[in-house]
N, CA, C and O atoms as CSV, one atom per row, in Angstrom:
chain,resi,resn,atom,element,x,y,z
A,1,MET,N,N,147.967,161.440,147.891
A,1,MET,CA,C,146.780,160.305,148.142
A,1,MET,C,C,147.158,158.629,147.638
A,1,MET,O,O,147.667,158.352,146.552
A,2,LYS,N,N,146.965,158.124,148.175
A,2,LYS,CA,C,147.163,156.877,147.862
A,2,LYS,C,C,145.917,156.219,146.695
A,2,LYS,O,O,144.794,156.664,146.460
A,3,ARG,N,N,146.570,155.096,146.151
A,3,ARG,CA,C,145.513,154.390,145.164
A,3,ARG,C,C,144.037,154.255,146.111
A,3,ARG,O,O,144.329,153.847,147.235
A,4,GLY,N,N,142.756,154.456,145.972
A,4,GLY,CA,C,141.837,153.878,146.275
A,4,GLY,C,C,141.357,155.243,147.573
A,4,GLY,O,O,140.420,155.127,148.363
A,5,GLY,N,N,142.071,156.170,147.497
A,5,GLY,CA,C,141.588,157.512,148.587
A,5,GLY,C,C,142.050,156.714,150.296
A,5,GLY,O,O,141.733,157.341,151.307
A,6,TYR,N,N,142.637,155.626,150.408
A,6,TYR,CA,C,142.490,155.278,151.783
A,6,TYR,C,C,144.141,155.902,152.366
A,6,TYR,O,O,145.201,155.771,151.754
A,7,PRO,N,N,143.983,156.436,153.411
A,7,PRO,CA,C,145.156,157.089,153.909
A,7,PRO,C,C,146.124,156.211,154.420
A,7,PRO,O,O,145.610,155.305,155.076
A,8,ASP,N,N,147.681,156.153,154.328
A,8,ASP,CA,C,148.598,155.515,154.494
A,8,ASP,C,C,148.772,155.451,156.004
A,8,ASP,O,O,149.845,156.037,156.147
A,9,CYS,N,N,148.376,155.103,157.173
A,9,CYS,CA,C,148.668,155.212,158.314
A,9,CYS,C,C,147.665,154.070,159.191
A,9,CYS,O,O,146.850,153.378,158.582
A,10,CYS,N,N,147.801,153.999,160.337
A,10,CYS,CA,C,147.472,152.879,161.311
A,10,CYS,C,C,146.094,152.818,161.792
A,10,CYS,O,O,145.838,152.353,162.903
A,11,LEU,N,N,145.242,153.246,161.045
A,11,LEU,CA,C,144.210,153.745,161.638
A,11,LEU,C,C,143.168,152.572,161.426
A,11,LEU,O,O,142.002,152.694,161.802
A,12,TYR,N,N,143.615,151.499,160.841
A,12,TYR,CA,C,142.479,150.329,160.769
A,12,TYR,C,C,143.600,149.023,161.015
A,12,TYR,O,O,144.821,149.029,160.858
A,13,SER,N,N,142.988,148.276,161.315
A,13,SER,CA,C,143.347,146.828,161.983
A,13,SER,C,C,143.985,146.448,160.598
A,13,SER,O,O,143.839,146.846,159.442
A,14,ASN,N,N,145.002,145.205,161.424
A,14,ASN,CA,C,145.321,144.476,160.191
A,14,ASN,C,C,144.198,143.636,159.529
A,14,ASN,O,O,144.294,143.424,158.320
A,15,LYS,N,N,143.115,143.126,160.236
A,15,LYS,CA,C,142.231,142.558,159.322
A,15,LYS,C,C,141.615,143.524,158.512
A,15,LYS,O,O,141.437,143.138,157.356
A,16,ASP,N,N,141.247,144.626,158.756
A,16,ASP,CA,C,140.518,145.310,157.593
A,16,ASP,C,C,141.564,145.656,156.527
A,16,ASP,O,O,141.337,145.649,155.317
A,17,GLN,N,N,142.434,145.881,156.956
A,17,GLN,CA,C,143.745,146.468,155.859
A,17,GLN,C,C,143.671,145.295,154.734
A,17,GLN,O,O,143.675,145.580,153.536
A,18,HIS,N,N,143.598,143.859,155.240
A,18,HIS,CA,C,143.903,142.825,154.696
A,18,HIS,C,C,142.496,142.615,153.542
A,18,HIS,O,O,142.477,142.421,152.326
A,19,ARG,N,N,141.541,142.738,154.432
A,19,ARG,CA,C,140.003,142.621,153.822
A,19,ARG,C,C,139.588,143.949,152.425
A,19,ARG,O,O,138.690,143.825,151.592
A,20,ARG,N,N,140.468,145.027,152.542
A,20,ARG,CA,C,139.973,145.946,151.603
A,20,ARG,C,C,141.123,145.434,150.365
A,20,ARG,O,O,140.903,145.236,149.170
A,21,LEU,N,N,142.746,145.271,151.335
A,21,LEU,CA,C,143.300,145.031,150.023
A,21,LEU,C,C,143.317,143.785,149.163
A,21,LEU,O,O,144.099,143.551,148.242
A,22,THR,N,N,142.124,142.865,149.700
A,22,THR,CA,C,141.522,141.736,148.990
A,22,THR,C,C,140.573,142.403,147.876
A,22,THR,O,O,140.641,142.198,146.664
A,23,MET,N,N,139.708,143.215,148.526
A,23,MET,CA,C,138.720,143.391,147.712
A,23,MET,C,C,139.128,144.400,146.457
A,23,MET,O,O,138.619,144.518,145.342
A,24,ARG,N,N,140.300,145.110,147.107
A,24,ARG,CA,C,140.881,145.997,145.641
A,24,ARG,C,C,141.438,145.347,144.648
A,24,ARG,O,O,141.278,145.575,143.449
A,25,THR,N,N,142.189,144.420,145.207
A,25,THR,CA,C,142.667,143.213,144.228
A,25,THR,C,C,141.302,142.482,143.176
A,25,THR,O,O,141.236,142.369,141.952
A,26,MET,N,N,140.332,142.081,144.266
A,26,MET,CA,C,139.212,141.663,143.256
A,26,MET,C,C,138.598,142.655,142.250
A,26,MET,O,O,138.340,142.318,141.095
A,27,PHE,N,N,138.391,143.801,142.698
A,27,PHE,CA,C,138.004,145.027,141.876
A,27,PHE,C,C,138.927,145.217,140.705
A,27,PHE,O,O,138.420,145.493,139.618
A,28,ASP,N,N,140.449,145.077,140.834
A,28,ASP,CA,C,141.258,145.107,139.893
A,28,ASP,C,C,141.252,144.274,138.670
A,28,ASP,O,O,141.382,144.663,137.509
A,29,MET,N,N,141.068,142.977,139.141
A,29,MET,CA,C,141.143,141.897,138.323
A,29,MET,C,C,139.587,141.932,137.691
A,29,MET,O,O,139.491,141.415,136.578
A,30,THR,N,N,138.571,142.386,138.173
A,30,THR,CA,C,137.242,142.286,137.689
A,30,THR,C,C,137.553,143.689,136.303
A,30,THR,O,O,137.271,143.613,135.107
A,31,MET,N,N,137.988,144.462,136.804
A,31,MET,CA,C,138.319,145.698,135.340
A,31,MET,C,C,139.049,145.248,134.475
A,31,MET,O,O,138.759,145.451,133.296
A,32,GLU,N,N,140.059,144.601,134.782
A,32,GLU,CA,C,140.781,143.782,133.672
A,32,GLU,C,C,140.217,142.948,132.859
A,32,GLU,O,O,140.227,142.975,131.629
A,33,LYS,N,N,139.604,142.025,133.727
A,33,LYS,CA,C,138.657,141.413,132.601
A,33,LYS,C,C,137.696,142.231,131.912
A,33,LYS,O,O,137.526,141.927,130.731
A,34,ASN,N,N,136.938,143.323,132.421
A,34,ASN,CA,C,136.149,143.881,131.639
A,34,ASN,C,C,136.677,144.638,130.651
A,34,ASN,O,O,135.881,144.775,129.721
A,35,MET,N,N,137.701,145.176,130.497
A,35,MET,CA,C,139.105,146.086,129.482
A,35,MET,C,C,139.260,145.082,128.834
A,35,MET,O,O,139.236,145.505,127.678
A,36,SER,N,N,139.400,144.056,128.794
A,36,SER,CA,C,139.968,142.928,128.046
A,36,SER,C,C,138.782,142.213,126.841
A,36,SER,O,O,138.887,141.560,125.802
A,37,GLN,N,N,137.800,142.694,127.560
A,37,GLN,CA,C,136.334,141.976,126.790
A,37,GLN,C,C,136.140,142.883,125.624
A,37,GLN,O,O,135.702,142.445,124.559
A,38,HIS,N,N,136.439,144.076,125.788
A,38,HIS,CA,C,136.310,145.195,125.262
A,38,HIS,C,C,136.969,145.526,123.881
A,38,HIS,O,O,136.827,146.642,123.381
């Protein structure tokens, strides 16, 4: 199981993969910010 639960295969288009990757990165950065504030 990959991080985020997405299958590592060609089910998605490159655009969808890039968008999900960007969303995951933004989510990770937000989580890191929240963690550092505590």
